[in-house]
mmCIF file of C-alpha atoms in Angstrom:
data_model
loop_
_atom_site.group_PDB
_atom_site.id
_atom_site.type_symbol
_atom_site.label_atom_id
_atom_site.label_comp_id
_atom_site.label_asym_id
_atom_site.label_seq_id
_atom_site.Cartn_x
_atom_site.Cartn_y
_atom_site.Cartn_z
ATOM 1 C CA UNK A 1 -15.545 78.073 -97.706
ATOM 2 C CA UNK A 2 -13.198 78.772 -94.717
ATOM 3 C CA UNK A 3 -12.821 74.979 -94.253
ATOM 4 C CA UNK A 4 -12.277 74.343 -97.970
ATOM 5 C CA UNK A 5 -9.552 77.077 -98.253
ATOM 6 C CA UNK A 6 -7.837 75.672 -95.193
ATOM 7 C CA UNK A 7 -7.785 72.225 -96.772
ATOM 8 C CA UNK A 8 -6.547 73.634 -100.032
ATOM 9 C CA UNK A 9 -3.632 75.418 -98.288
ATOM 10 C CA UNK A 10 -2.613 72.234 -96.551
ATOM 11 C CA UNK A 11 -3.185 69.412 -99.145
ATOM 12 C CA UNK A 12 -3.119 70.719 -102.615
ATOM 13 C CA UNK A 13 -1.407 73.476 -104.562
ATOM 14 C CA UNK A 14 -1.255 75.398 -101.254
ATOM 15 C CA UNK A 15 1.440 73.112 -99.934
ATOM 16 C CA UNK A 16 3.525 73.971 -102.774
ATOM 17 C CA UNK A 17 3.121 77.626 -102.211
ATOM 18 C CA UNK A 18 4.118 77.257 -98.482
ATOM 19 C CA UNK A 19 7.096 75.150 -99.389
ATOM 20 C CA UNK A 20 8.234 78.036 -102.061
ATOM 21 C CA UNK A 21 8.200 80.533 -99.322
ATOM 22 C CA UNK A 22 10.559 78.335 -97.289
ATOM 23 C CA UNK A 23 8.154 77.192 -94.797
ATOM 24 C CA UNK A 24 6.597 73.711 -94.524
ATOM 25 C CA UNK A 25 3.333 72.090 -94.165
ATOM 26 C CA UNK A 26 3.070 70.566 -90.777
ATOM 27 C CA UNK A 27 2.623 67.112 -92.191
ATOM 28 C CA UNK A 28 6.048 67.054 -93.742
ATOM 29 C CA UNK A 29 8.068 67.715 -90.640
ATOM 30 C CA UNK A 30 10.121 64.897 -88.981
ATOM 31 C CA UNK A 31 8.479 65.930 -85.691
ATOM 32 C CA UNK A 32 4.840 66.951 -86.832
ATOM 33 C CA UNK A 33 3.863 67.351 -83.166
ATOM 34 C CA UNK A 34 5.773 70.674 -83.191
ATOM 35 C CA UNK A 35 2.892 72.019 -85.449
ATOM 36 C CA UNK A 36 -0.010 71.263 -82.910
ATOM 37 C CA UNK A 37 -1.226 74.069 -80.674
ATOM 38 C CA UNK A 38 0.844 73.792 -77.447
ATOM 39 C CA UNK A 39 -0.781 73.014 -74.314
ATOM 40 C CA UNK A 40 -0.967 76.143 -72.071
ATOM 41 C CA UNK A 41 1.440 76.156 -68.882
ATOM 42 C CA UNK B 1 -13.438 -5.473 -130.221
ATOM 43 C CA UNK B 2 -13.037 -8.962 -129.154
ATOM 44 C CA UNK B 3 -12.609 -10.040 -125.502
ATOM 45 C CA UNK B 4 -9.423 -11.555 -126.349
ATOM 46 C CA UNK B 5 -7.823 -8.339 -127.328
ATOM 47 C CA UNK B 6 -6.312 -7.177 -124.058
ATOM 48 C CA UNK B 7 -6.298 -3.438 -125.093
ATOM 49 C CA UNK B 8 -9.583 -1.665 -124.273
ATOM 50 C CA UNK B 9 -9.095 1.808 -125.708
ATOM 51 C CA UNK B 10 -6.250 2.768 -128.238
ATOM 52 C CA UNK B 11 -5.081 6.407 -128.579
ATOM 53 C CA UNK B 12 -2.748 7.296 -131.367
ATOM 54 C CA UNK B 13 -1.138 10.603 -131.679
ATOM 55 C CA UNK B 14 -0.392 11.050 -135.537
ATOM 56 C CA UNK B 15 2.988 12.729 -136.112
ATOM 57 C CA UNK B 16 3.974 12.508 -132.630
ATOM 58 C CA UNK B 17 5.378 9.898 -130.222
ATOM 59 C CA UNK B 18 4.489 9.434 -126.530
ATOM 60 C CA UNK B 19 7.496 9.914 -124.525
ATOM 61 C CA UNK B 20 6.091 9.550 -121.118
ATOM 62 C CA UNK B 21 3.048 7.940 -119.509
ATOM 63 C CA UNK B 22 1.800 8.002 -116.059
ATOM 64 C CA UNK B 23 -1.298 7.076 -113.984
ATOM 65 C CA UNK B 24 -1.962 10.109 -111.869
ATOM 66 C CA UNK B 25 -5.146 9.355 -110.261
ATOM 67 C CA UNK B 26 -7.159 6.237 -109.153
ATOM 68 C CA UNK B 27 -10.486 6.312 -107.560
ATOM 69 C CA UNK B 28 -9.650 2.834 -105.895
ATOM 70 C CA UNK B 29 -6.274 1.368 -105.444
ATOM 71 C CA UNK B 30 -7.643 -2.053 -106.706
ATOM 72 C CA UNK B 31 -7.642 -0.601 -110.263
ATOM 73 C CA UNK B 32 -3.902 -0.479 -110.257
ATOM 74 C CA UNK B 33 -3.445 -4.123 -110.894
ATOM 75 C CA UNK B 34 -5.853 -4.070 -113.918
ATOM 76 C CA UNK B 35 -3.774 -1.047 -115.180
ATOM 77 C CA UNK B 36 -0.583 -3.028 -115.463
ATOM 78 C CA UNK B 37 -1.356 -3.723 -119.062
ATOM 79 C CA UNK B 38 -0.917 -0.064 -119.839
ATOM 80 C CA UNK B 39 1.446 0.097 -122.889
ATOM 81 C CA UNK B 40 3.155 2.720 -125.070
ATOM 82 C CA UNK B 41 4.468 2.092 -128.486
ATOM 83 C CA UNK B 42 5.887 5.134 -130.387
ATOM 84 C CA UNK B 43 2.530 7.268 -131.055
ATOM 85 C CA UNK B 44 0.164 4.552 -129.657
ATOM 86 C CA UNK B 45 -1.251 4.439 -126.120
ATOM 87 C CA UNK B 46 -2.994 1.274 -125.290
ATOM 88 C CA UNK B 47 -5.498 1.365 -122.206
ATOM 89 C CA UNK B 48 -6.115 -1.957 -121.110
ATOM 90 C CA UNK B 49 -9.602 -3.268 -120.246
ATOM 91 C CA UNK B 50 -10.329 -2.456 -116.714
ATOM 92 C CA UNK B 51 -13.307 -3.743 -114.805
ATOM 93 C CA UNK B 52 -14.692 -0.633 -112.898
ATOM 94 C CA UNK B 53 -17.785 -0.071 -110.670
ATOM 95 C CA UNK B 54 -20.143 2.873 -111.129
ATOM 96 C CA UNK B 55 -18.366 6.126 -110.197
ATOM 97 C CA UNK B 56 -14.743 4.482 -110.454
ATOM 98 C CA UNK B 57 -12.367 6.405 -112.561
ATOM 99 C CA UNK B 58 -8.777 6.726 -113.480
ATOM 100 C CA UNK B 59 -6.441 9.336 -115.152
ATOM 101 C CA UNK B 60 -3.615 8.847 -117.402
ATOM 102 C CA UNK B 61 -1.426 11.643 -118.492
ATOM 103 C CA UNK B 62 0.593 11.115 -121.524
ATOM 104 C CA UNK B 63 3.513 13.352 -122.750
ATOM 105 C CA UNK B 64 3.777 13.430 -126.666
ATOM 106 C CA UNK B 65 6.770 14.898 -128.310
ATOM 107 C CA UNK B 66 7.491 15.355 -132.177
ATOM 108 C CA UNK B 67 8.767 12.314 -133.704
ATOM 109 C CA UNK B 68 12.201 13.903 -134.743
ATOM 110 C CA UNK B 69 12.664 16.145 -131.765
ATOM 111 C CA UNK B 70 12.004 19.470 -133.442
ATOM 112 C CA UNK B 71 9.252 21.823 -132.893
ATOM 113 C CA UNK B 72 6.448 21.645 -135.480
ATOM 114 C CA UNK B 73 6.270 25.129 -137.194
ATOM 115 C CA UNK B 74 3.395 24.708 -139.606
ATOM 116 C CA UNK B 75 0.302 24.677 -137.422
ATOM 117 C CA UNK B 76 -1.014 22.456 -134.741
ATOM 118 C CA UNK B 77 -0.781 18.766 -134.613
ATOM 119 C CA UNK B 78 -3.659 16.624 -135.729
ATOM 120 C CA UNK B 79 -6.206 15.424 -132.944
ATOM 121 C CA UNK B 80 -5.418 12.259 -131.358
ATOM 122 C CA UNK B 81 -7.375 9.222 -132.747
ATOM 123 C CA UNK B 82 -9.304 7.224 -130.256
ATOM 124 C CA UNK B 83 -10.497 3.654 -130.943
ATOM 125 C CA UNK B 84 -12.452 1.565 -128.614
ATOM 126 C CA UNK B 85 -15.916 1.458 -126.801
ATOM 127 C CA UNK B 86 -16.738 1.006 -123.234
ATOM 128 C CA UNK B 87 -18.634 -2.087 -122.216
ATOM 129 C CA UNK B 88 -20.994 -2.272 -119.281
ATOM 130 C CA UNK B 89 -23.818 0.318 -119.856
ATOM 131 C CA UNK B 90 -22.076 3.609 -119.789
ATOM 132 C CA UNK B 91 -24.257 5.754 -121.743
ATOM 133 C CA UNK B 92 -24.346 4.260 -125.295
ATOM 134 C CA UNK B 93 -20.749 3.095 -124.838
ATOM 135 C CA UNK B 94 -19.230 5.766 -127.131
ATOM 136 C CA UNK B 95 -16.091 7.759 -126.131
ATOM 137 C CA UNK B 96 -16.965 11.280 -125.216
ATOM 138 C CA UNK B 97 -14.209 13.903 -125.765
ATOM 139 C CA UNK B 98 -13.682 16.475 -123.157
ATOM 140 C CA UNK B 99 -11.022 19.311 -123.471
ATOM 141 C CA UNK B 100 -8.426 20.304 -121.036
ATOM 142 C CA UNK B 101 -9.315 23.337 -118.785
ATOM 143 C CA UNK B 102 -5.846 24.339 -117.951
ATOM 144 C CA UNK B 103 -5.091 27.911 -118.850
ATOM 145 C CA UNK B 104 -7.549 30.840 -118.533
ATOM 146 C CA UNK B 105 -11.210 30.649 -119.824
ATOM 147 C CA UNK B 106 -12.334 33.515 -121.914
ATOM 148 C CA UNK B 107 -14.512 34.646 -119.318
ATOM 149 C CA UNK B 108 -11.773 34.890 -116.767
ATOM 150 C CA UNK B 109 -9.704 36.820 -119.319
ATOM 151 C CA UNK B 110 -12.472 39.265 -119.902
ATOM 152 C CA UNK B 111 -12.845 39.851 -116.163
ATOM 153 C CA UNK B 112 -9.059 40.226 -115.711
ATOM 154 C CA UNK B 113 -9.064 42.932 -118.650
ATOM 155 C CA UNK B 114 -11.886 44.617 -117.119
ATOM 156 C CA UNK B 115 -10.367 44.889 -113.913
ATOM 157 C CA UNK B 116 -7.178 46.015 -115.307
ATOM 158 C CA UNK B 117 -9.081 48.890 -117.033
ATOM 159 C CA UNK B 118 -10.696 49.824 -113.761
ATOM 160 C CA UNK B 119 -7.261 50.311 -112.130
ATOM 161 C CA UNK B 120 -6.047 52.313 -114.917
ATOM 162 C CA UNK B 121 -9.102 54.498 -115.004
ATOM 163 C CA UNK B 122 -9.071 55.024 -111.266
ATOM 164 C CA UNK B 123 -5.413 56.252 -111.358
ATOM 165 C CA UNK B 124 -6.031 58.555 -114.129
ATOM 166 C CA UNK B 125 -8.980 60.019 -112.236
ATOM 167 C CA UNK B 126 -6.961 60.154 -108.982
ATOM 168 C CA UNK B 127 -3.816 61.868 -110.688
ATOM 169 C CA UNK B 128 -5.912 64.482 -112.489
ATOM 170 C CA UNK B 129 -7.779 65.423 -109.421
ATOM 171 C CA UNK B 130 -4.625 65.794 -107.419
ATOM 172 C CA UNK B 131 -2.984 68.255 -109.754
ATOM 173 C CA UNK B 132 -6.074 69.897 -111.147
ATOM 174 C CA UNK B 133 -9.199 71.305 -110.041
ATOM 175 C CA UNK B 134 -9.984 70.939 -106.241
ATOM 176 C CA UNK B 135 -12.879 68.439 -106.120
ATOM 177 C CA UNK B 136 -14.950 70.682 -104.064
ATOM 178 C CA UNK B 137 -14.895 74.373 -105.238
ATOM 179 C CA UNK B 138 -16.527 76.494 -102.668
ATOM 180 C CA UNK B 139 -18.492 79.576 -103.775
ATOM 181 C CA UNK B 140 -18.783 82.802 -101.844
ATOM 182 C CA UNK B 141 -16.636 85.557 -100.136
ATOM 183 C CA UNK B 142 -14.119 85.037 -97.518
ATOM 184 C CA UNK B 143 -12.249 87.498 -95.648
ATOM 185 C CA UNK B 144 -8.698 86.749 -94.488
ATOM 186 C CA UNK B 145 -7.205 88.315 -91.516
ATOM 187 C CA UNK B 146 -4.291 88.047 -89.229
ATOM 188 C CA UNK B 147 -0.533 87.679 -89.505
ATOM 189 C CA UNK B 148 1.520 89.728 -92.082
ATOM 190 C CA UNK B 149 4.267 87.081 -91.788
ATOM 191 C CA UNK B 150 2.114 84.380 -93.582
ATOM 192 C CA UNK B 151 0.482 87.107 -95.808
ATOM 193 C CA UNK B 152 2.572 86.369 -98.935
ATOM 194 C CA UNK B 153 1.571 82.623 -98.857
ATOM 195 C CA UNK B 154 -1.960 83.454 -98.134
ATOM 196 C CA UNK B 155 -2.339 85.858 -100.881
ATOM 197 C CA UNK B 156 -0.768 83.695 -103.510
ATOM 198 C CA UNK B 157 -2.921 80.577 -102.357
ATOM 199 C CA UNK B 158 -5.993 82.794 -102.410
ATOM 200 C CA UNK B 159 -5.220 83.822 -105.984
ATOM 201 C CA UNK B 160 -4.467 80.353 -107.193
ATOM 202 C CA UNK B 161 -7.627 79.032 -105.508
ATOM 203 C CA UNK B 162 -9.585 81.686 -107.292
ATOM 204 C CA UNK B 163 -7.990 80.998 -110.476
ATOM 205 C CA UNK B 164 -9.524 77.573 -110.383
ATOM 206 C CA UNK B 165 -12.709 78.143 -108.331
ATOM 207 C CA UNK B 166 -13.936 81.398 -110.123
ATOM 208 C CA UNK B 167 -17.099 81.693 -107.859
ATOM 209 C CA UNK B 168 -14.848 82.286 -104.940
ATOM 210 C CA UNK B 169 -13.711 85.765 -103.754
ATOM 211 C CA UNK B 170 -11.251 87.029 -101.095
ATOM 212 C CA UNK B 171 -10.797 90.152 -99.283
ATOM 213 C CA UNK B 172 -7.625 90.695 -97.089
ATOM 214 C CA UNK B 173 -7.336 92.519 -93.811
ATOM 215 C CA UNK B 174 -4.086 91.230 -92.491
ATOM 216 C CA UNK B 175 -2.725 93.493 -89.726
ATOM 217 C CA UNK B 176 -1.063 91.026 -87.438
ATOM 218 C CA UNK B 177 -2.016 87.726 -85.643
ATOM 219 C CA UNK B 178 -3.723 89.414 -82.390
ATOM 220 C CA UNK B 179 -5.592 91.965 -84.454
ATOM 221 C CA UNK B 180 -6.913 89.190 -86.815
ATOM 222 C CA UNK B 181 -8.130 87.074 -84.022
ATOM 223 C CA UNK B 182 -10.028 89.928 -82.455
ATOM 224 C CA UNK B 183 -11.546 90.909 -85.717
ATOM 225 C CA UNK B 184 -12.678 87.273 -86.115
ATOM 226 C CA UNK B 185 -14.173 87.258 -82.649
ATOM 227 C CA UNK B 186 -15.839 90.522 -83.242
ATOM 228 C CA UNK B 187 -17.237 89.491 -86.630
ATOM 229 C CA UNK B 188 -19.535 86.826 -84.896
ATOM 230 C CA UNK B 189 -20.195 83.363 -85.485
ATOM 231 C CA UNK B 190 -21.638 83.393 -89.009
ATOM 232 C CA UNK B 191 -19.296 85.609 -90.625
ATOM 233 C CA UNK B 192 -17.086 84.233 -93.371
ATOM 234 C CA UNK B 193 -13.730 85.201 -91.852
ATOM 235 C CA UNK B 194 -10.665 83.109 -91.587
ATOM 236 C CA UNK B 195 -7.764 84.380 -89.261
ATOM 237 C CA UNK B 196 -4.188 83.189 -89.381
ATOM 238 C CA UNK B 197 -2.077 83.398 -86.272
ATOM 239 C CA UNK B 198 1.528 82.635 -85.703
ATOM 240 C CA UNK B 199 1.137 80.558 -82.601
ATOM 241 C CA UNK B 200 -1.563 80.103 -80.392
ATOM 242 C CA UNK B 201 -4.496 82.698 -79.556
ATOM 243 C CA UNK B 202 -4.338 84.597 -76.394
ATOM 244 C CA UNK B 203 -6.551 83.816 -73.496
ATOM 245 C CA UNK B 204 -10.026 85.195 -73.524
ATOM 246 C CA UNK B 205 -11.416 84.161 -77.013
ATOM 247 C CA UNK B 206 -12.552 80.483 -76.184
ATOM 248 C CA UNK B 207 -14.934 80.461 -79.275
ATOM 249 C CA UNK B 208 -12.155 80.231 -81.805
ATOM 250 C CA UNK B 209 -11.002 76.999 -83.071
ATOM 251 C CA UNK B 210 -7.365 76.399 -84.716
ATOM 252 C CA UNK B 211 -6.264 74.259 -87.400
ATOM 253 C CA UNK B 212 -2.354 73.809 -87.736
ATOM 254 C CA UNK B 213 -1.584 75.091 -91.355
ATOM 255 C CA UNK B 214 2.085 75.375 -91.637
ATOM 256 C CA UNK B 215 5.411 75.444 -89.872
ATOM 257 C CA UNK B 216 7.007 78.962 -90.443
ATOM 258 C CA UNK B 217 10.453 80.056 -89.679
ATOM 259 C CA UNK B 218 11.514 83.601 -88.507
ATOM 260 C CA UNK B 219 14.904 85.201 -88.647
ATOM 261 C CA UNK B 220 16.577 87.963 -86.976
ATOM 262 C CA UNK B 221 17.747 90.688 -89.766
ATOM 263 C CA UNK B 222 20.359 93.583 -89.328
ATOM 264 C CA UNK B 223 21.386 96.522 -91.538
ATOM 265 C CA UNK B 224 24.405 95.117 -92.954
ATOM 266 C CA UNK B 225 26.616 98.091 -91.569
ATOM 267 C CA UNK B 226 26.382 96.527 -88.046
ATOM 268 C CA UNK B 227 29.115 94.145 -89.260
ATOM 269 C CA UNK B 228 27.219 91.297 -87.346
ATOM 270 C CA UNK B 229 25.937 88.130 -88.959
ATOM 271 C CA UNK B 230 25.520 85.704 -85.833
ATOM 272 C CA UNK B 231 24.317 86.379 -82.468
ATOM 273 C CA UNK B 232 24.083 84.197 -79.467
ATOM 274 C CA UNK B 233 21.027 83.990 -77.384
ATOM 275 C CA UNK B 234 22.640 85.567 -74.406
ATOM 276 C CA UNK B 235 23.703 88.568 -76.764
ATOM 277 C CA UNK B 236 20.082 88.933 -78.192
ATOM 278 C CA UNK B 237 18.749 89.077 -74.521
ATOM 279 C CA UNK B 238 21.191 91.746 -73.561
ATOM 280 C CA UNK B 239 20.390 93.603 -76.642
ATOM 281 C CA UNK B 240 16.699 93.674 -76.208
ATOM 282 C CA UNK B 241 17.262 94.117 -72.609
ATOM 283 C CA UNK B 242 19.059 97.467 -73.453
ATOM 284 C CA UNK B 243 22.499 96.450 -72.165
ATOM 285 C CA UNK B 244 24.178 96.590 -75.548
ATOM 286 C CA UNK B 245 23.831 100.032 -77.077
ATOM 287 C CA UNK B 246 26.784 99.909 -79.796
ATOM 288 C CA UNK B 247 27.598 97.032 -81.991
ATOM 289 C CA UNK B 248 31.101 97.556 -81.332
ATOM 290 C CA UNK B 249 30.720 96.025 -77.843
ATOM 291 C CA UNK B 250 30.117 92.679 -79.288
ATOM 292 C CA UNK B 251 32.635 92.696 -81.989
ATOM 293 C CA UNK B 252 30.602 94.831 -84.648
ATOM 294 C CA UNK B 253 31.329 98.103 -86.234
ATOM 295 C CA UNK B 254 31.072 101.410 -84.194
ATOM 296 C CA UNK B 255 27.308 102.009 -84.907
ATOM 297 C CA UNK B 256 24.520 102.638 -82.361
ATOM 298 C CA UNK B 257 21.998 99.665 -81.854
ATOM 299 C CA UNK B 258 18.524 100.520 -83.150
ATOM 300 C CA UNK B 259 15.770 97.904 -82.295
ATOM 301 C CA UNK B 260 13.125 97.820 -84.894
ATOM 302 C CA UNK B 261 10.312 95.546 -83.614
ATOM 303 C CA UNK B 262 6.663 94.836 -84.230
ATOM 304 C CA UNK B 263 3.804 96.166 -82.304
ATOM 305 C CA UNK B 264 2.398 94.107 -79.464
ATOM 306 C CA UNK B 265 -0.164 91.589 -80.981
ATOM 307 C CA UNK B 266 2.294 90.527 -83.715
ATOM 308 C CA UNK B 267 2.710 86.864 -83.767
ATOM 309 C CA UNK B 268 6.300 87.313 -84.804
ATOM 310 C CA UNK B 269 7.066 89.470 -81.803
ATOM 311 C CA UNK B 270 5.489 86.911 -79.544
ATOM 312 C CA UNK B 271 7.506 84.257 -80.948
ATOM 313 C CA UNK B 272 10.762 86.065 -80.542
ATOM 314 C CA UNK B 273 9.757 86.968 -76.906
ATOM 315 C CA UNK B 274 8.896 83.425 -76.146
ATOM 316 C CA UNK B 275 11.484 81.436 -77.950
ATOM 317 C CA UNK B 276 14.473 83.767 -77.909
ATOM 318 C CA UNK B 277 14.042 86.089 -75.050
ATOM 319 C CA UNK B 278 12.851 83.500 -72.651
ATOM 320 C CA UNK B 279 9.499 84.888 -72.217
ATOM 321 C CA UNK B 280 10.628 88.472 -71.318
ATOM 322 C CA UNK B 281 8.422 91.167 -72.880
ATOM 323 C CA UNK B 282 10.111 93.646 -75.203
ATOM 324 C CA UNK B 283 10.229 97.108 -73.555
ATOM 325 C CA UNK B 284 8.031 99.671 -75.220
ATOM 326 C CA UNK B 285 9.160 101.947 -78.074
ATOM 327 C CA UNK B 286 10.739 105.218 -77.374
ATOM 328 C CA UNK B 287 10.949 106.543 -81.016
ATOM 329 C CA UNK B 288 8.627 106.956 -83.839
ATOM 330 C CA UNK B 289 11.194 107.395 -86.619
ATOM 331 C CA UNK B 290 13.516 104.536 -85.436
ATOM 332 C CA UNK B 291 16.507 106.915 -85.705
ATOM 333 C CA UNK B 292 16.277 109.001 -82.629
ATOM 334 C CA UNK B 293 14.723 108.930 -79.302
ATOM 335 C CA UNK B 294 11.472 111.035 -79.098
ATOM 336 C CA UNK B 295 11.556 113.955 -76.634
ATOM 337 C CA UNK B 296 10.501 112.902 -73.165
ATOM 338 C CA UNK B 297 10.756 109.082 -74.016
ATOM 339 C CA UNK B 298 12.762 106.840 -71.596
ATOM 340 C CA UNK B 299 16.465 106.799 -72.184
ATOM 341 C CA UNK B 300 18.434 103.826 -73.625
ATOM 342 C CA UNK B 301 18.743 102.246 -76.809
ATOM 343 C CA UNK B 302 16.360 103.405 -79.504
ATOM 344 C CA UNK B 303 13.285 101.189 -80.014
ATOM 345 C CA UNK B 304 10.484 101.631 -82.468
ATOM 346 C CA UNK B 305 7.729 99.468 -83.522
ATOM 347 C CA UNK B 306 6.101 98.768 -87.044
ATOM 348 C CA UNK B 307 2.811 97.156 -88.026
ATOM 349 C CA UNK B 308 3.948 94.728 -90.661
ATOM 350 C CA UNK B 309 6.615 92.273 -91.594
ATOM 351 C CA UNK B 310 7.106 94.407 -94.690
ATOM 352 C CA UNK B 311 7.493 97.632 -92.669
ATOM 353 C CA UNK B 312 10.031 96.184 -90.344
ATOM 354 C CA UNK B 313 12.100 95.120 -93.050
ATOM 355 C CA UNK B 314 12.025 98.216 -94.989
ATOM 356 C CA UNK B 315 12.829 100.162 -91.862
ATOM 357 C CA UNK B 316 15.808 97.740 -90.961
ATOM 358 C CA UNK B 317 17.264 98.324 -94.426
ATOM 359 C CA UNK B 318 16.997 102.105 -94.179
ATOM 360 C CA UNK B 319 18.320 102.631 -90.617
ATOM 361 C CA UNK B 320 22.001 102.282 -89.632
ATOM 362 C CA UNK B 321 22.548 99.894 -86.825
ATOM 363 C CA UNK B 322 19.100 98.436 -87.066
ATOM 364 C CA UNK B 323 18.131 94.983 -85.609
ATOM 365 C CA UNK B 324 14.706 93.500 -86.501
ATOM 366 C CA UNK B 325 12.925 90.222 -86.931
ATOM 367 C CA UNK B 326 10.811 88.695 -89.678
ATOM 368 C CA UNK B 327 9.221 85.793 -91.277
ATOM 369 C CA UNK B 328 12.119 84.063 -93.297
ATOM 370 C CA UNK B 329 10.755 84.049 -96.750
ATOM 371 C CA UNK B 330 10.013 87.663 -96.635
ATOM 372 C CA UNK B 331 13.487 88.508 -95.611
ATOM 373 C CA UNK B 332 15.355 86.245 -97.960
ATOM 374 C CA UNK B 333 17.167 87.865 -101.026
ATOM 375 C CA UNK B 334 16.074 91.311 -99.949
ATOM 376 C CA UNK B 335 18.402 94.084 -100.762
ATOM 377 C CA UNK B 336 20.042 96.018 -97.851
ATOM 378 C CA UNK B 337 19.377 93.350 -95.376
ATOM 379 C CA UNK B 338 21.602 90.685 -93.731
ATOM 380 C CA UNK B 339 20.205 87.739 -92.000
ATOM 381 C CA UNK B 340 21.645 86.727 -88.685
ATOM 382 C CA UNK B 341 22.063 83.304 -87.345
ATOM 383 C CA UNK B 342 21.261 82.276 -83.944
ATOM 384 C CA UNK B 343 24.129 80.556 -81.826
ATOM 385 C CA UNK B 344 25.648 79.720 -85.276
ATOM 386 C CA UNK B 345 22.563 78.332 -86.755
ATOM 387 C CA UNK B 346 20.760 79.960 -89.848
ATOM 388 C CA UNK B 347 16.980 79.498 -90.040
ATOM 389 C CA UNK B 348 16.468 76.201 -91.670
ATOM 390 C CA UNK B 349 13.549 73.660 -91.472
ATOM 391 C CA UNK B 350 15.783 70.802 -90.655
ATOM 392 C CA UNK B 351 17.382 72.632 -87.765
ATOM 393 C CA UNK B 352 14.101 74.110 -86.424
ATOM 394 C CA UNK B 353 12.424 70.676 -86.862
ATOM 395 C CA UNK B 354 15.200 69.051 -84.740
ATOM 396 C CA UNK B 355 15.209 71.762 -82.126
ATOM 397 C CA UNK B 356 18.550 73.359 -83.045
ATOM 398 C CA UNK B 357 17.067 76.490 -84.356
ATOM 399 C CA UNK B 358 14.623 78.275 -81.920
ATOM 400 C CA UNK B 359 12.831 80.781 -83.797
ATOM 401 C CA UNK B 360 9.718 79.307 -85.589
ATOM 402 C CA UNK B 361 6.130 79.147 -84.914
ATOM 403 C CA UNK B 362 3.108 77.180 -85.846
ATOM 404 C CA UNK B 363 0.702 79.015 -88.591
ATOM 405 C CA UNK B 364 -2.742 78.304 -87.199
ATOM 406 C CA UNK B 365 -5.988 78.990 -89.121
ATOM 407 C CA UNK B 366 -8.694 80.084 -86.697
ATOM 408 C CA UNK B 367 -12.419 79.932 -87.429
ATOM 409 C CA UNK B 368 -15.500 80.553 -85.044
ATOM 410 C CA UNK B 369 -16.331 77.192 -83.907
ATOM 411 C CA UNK B 370 -15.649 74.193 -86.184
ATOM 412 C CA UNK B 371 -15.761 75.457 -89.710
ATOM 413 C CA UNK B 372 -18.612 73.855 -91.883
ATOM 414 C CA UNK B 373 -17.524 71.152 -94.242
ATOM 415 C CA UNK B 374 -18.730 73.221 -97.191
#
């Protein structure tokens, strides 16, 4: 269920809710690589 | 027909005249000389007698037109009349009529119609599934922990998921990114827990796996009485370093600075430290009520810490001279608060996306190991 809910957040109505809050789904950025976990120094 | 008659086969087109005639195909070039006697007279085409070997053939294309040049409107023209026989042992010598195969056969049309229907049906199914029910509704209970910055999104999404998937239930224990990750780690591998964190997990919990979920913006907020709406990175470092104790020092009103922060473990606090303060840790708090320094606390600017995004925003709105930080959506359009731009840039996705606004973080969904597909 955790996987299903995460998928819902990023690809379905969840993405609209993220946008409504002023944030963005990672896939919609001009630089989507900003969104990935950053490598540790 | 007698051998003295030069025409072998006569084809007439009643009601029409033949305006063009051409030999389009010869199985043997030698046939061409025999076809020299090909003649056209108004509605009549005369094919000459042509000596042909077995498997020889030729094709003639005739272009009929209406006799007066106007289009016939009362139905099709009568069929052409063919007179003649074929000599030399081809079947029984009679003429066999075949029909043109140009255009599409009924079977081809049926196939095209069927495929078109499939395309329409598929798009109907696709668009319905995109906006309606998630295809795979999971059932069960899931506990959501972690960041309070992302909490409004998480709660709303959980509610809308539950509206559709009625066999799913959610509970919320959102007390900050760090605490959520620890709770997830403690819950063990088989627990139905999902932790949201602003930015990467701290070291020491290798069993947790992240999935990037959203790009979230944070903003600095002040009590409007500070008179400040923009701060440079250098001013922010001096403010959090305790060097600036009154807003008057940097062009604001004469109000003492009060720093209202989040407790350690907050992803928002970590983002501010990492992306604005150059990695410097915020000094510990010296006040519980955010107004005055507590007795025995270190001197300097008043610092206090709160447990959630909402608590910080309420405290900043209540306290004169307060400076705090929060997730952007939660701070927007809230009474008694002013948003502060950084180096002249307000928090917007395009600026953050292009590196001109520094205060953002990746919202990550953490699970124990890779989450099951279902």
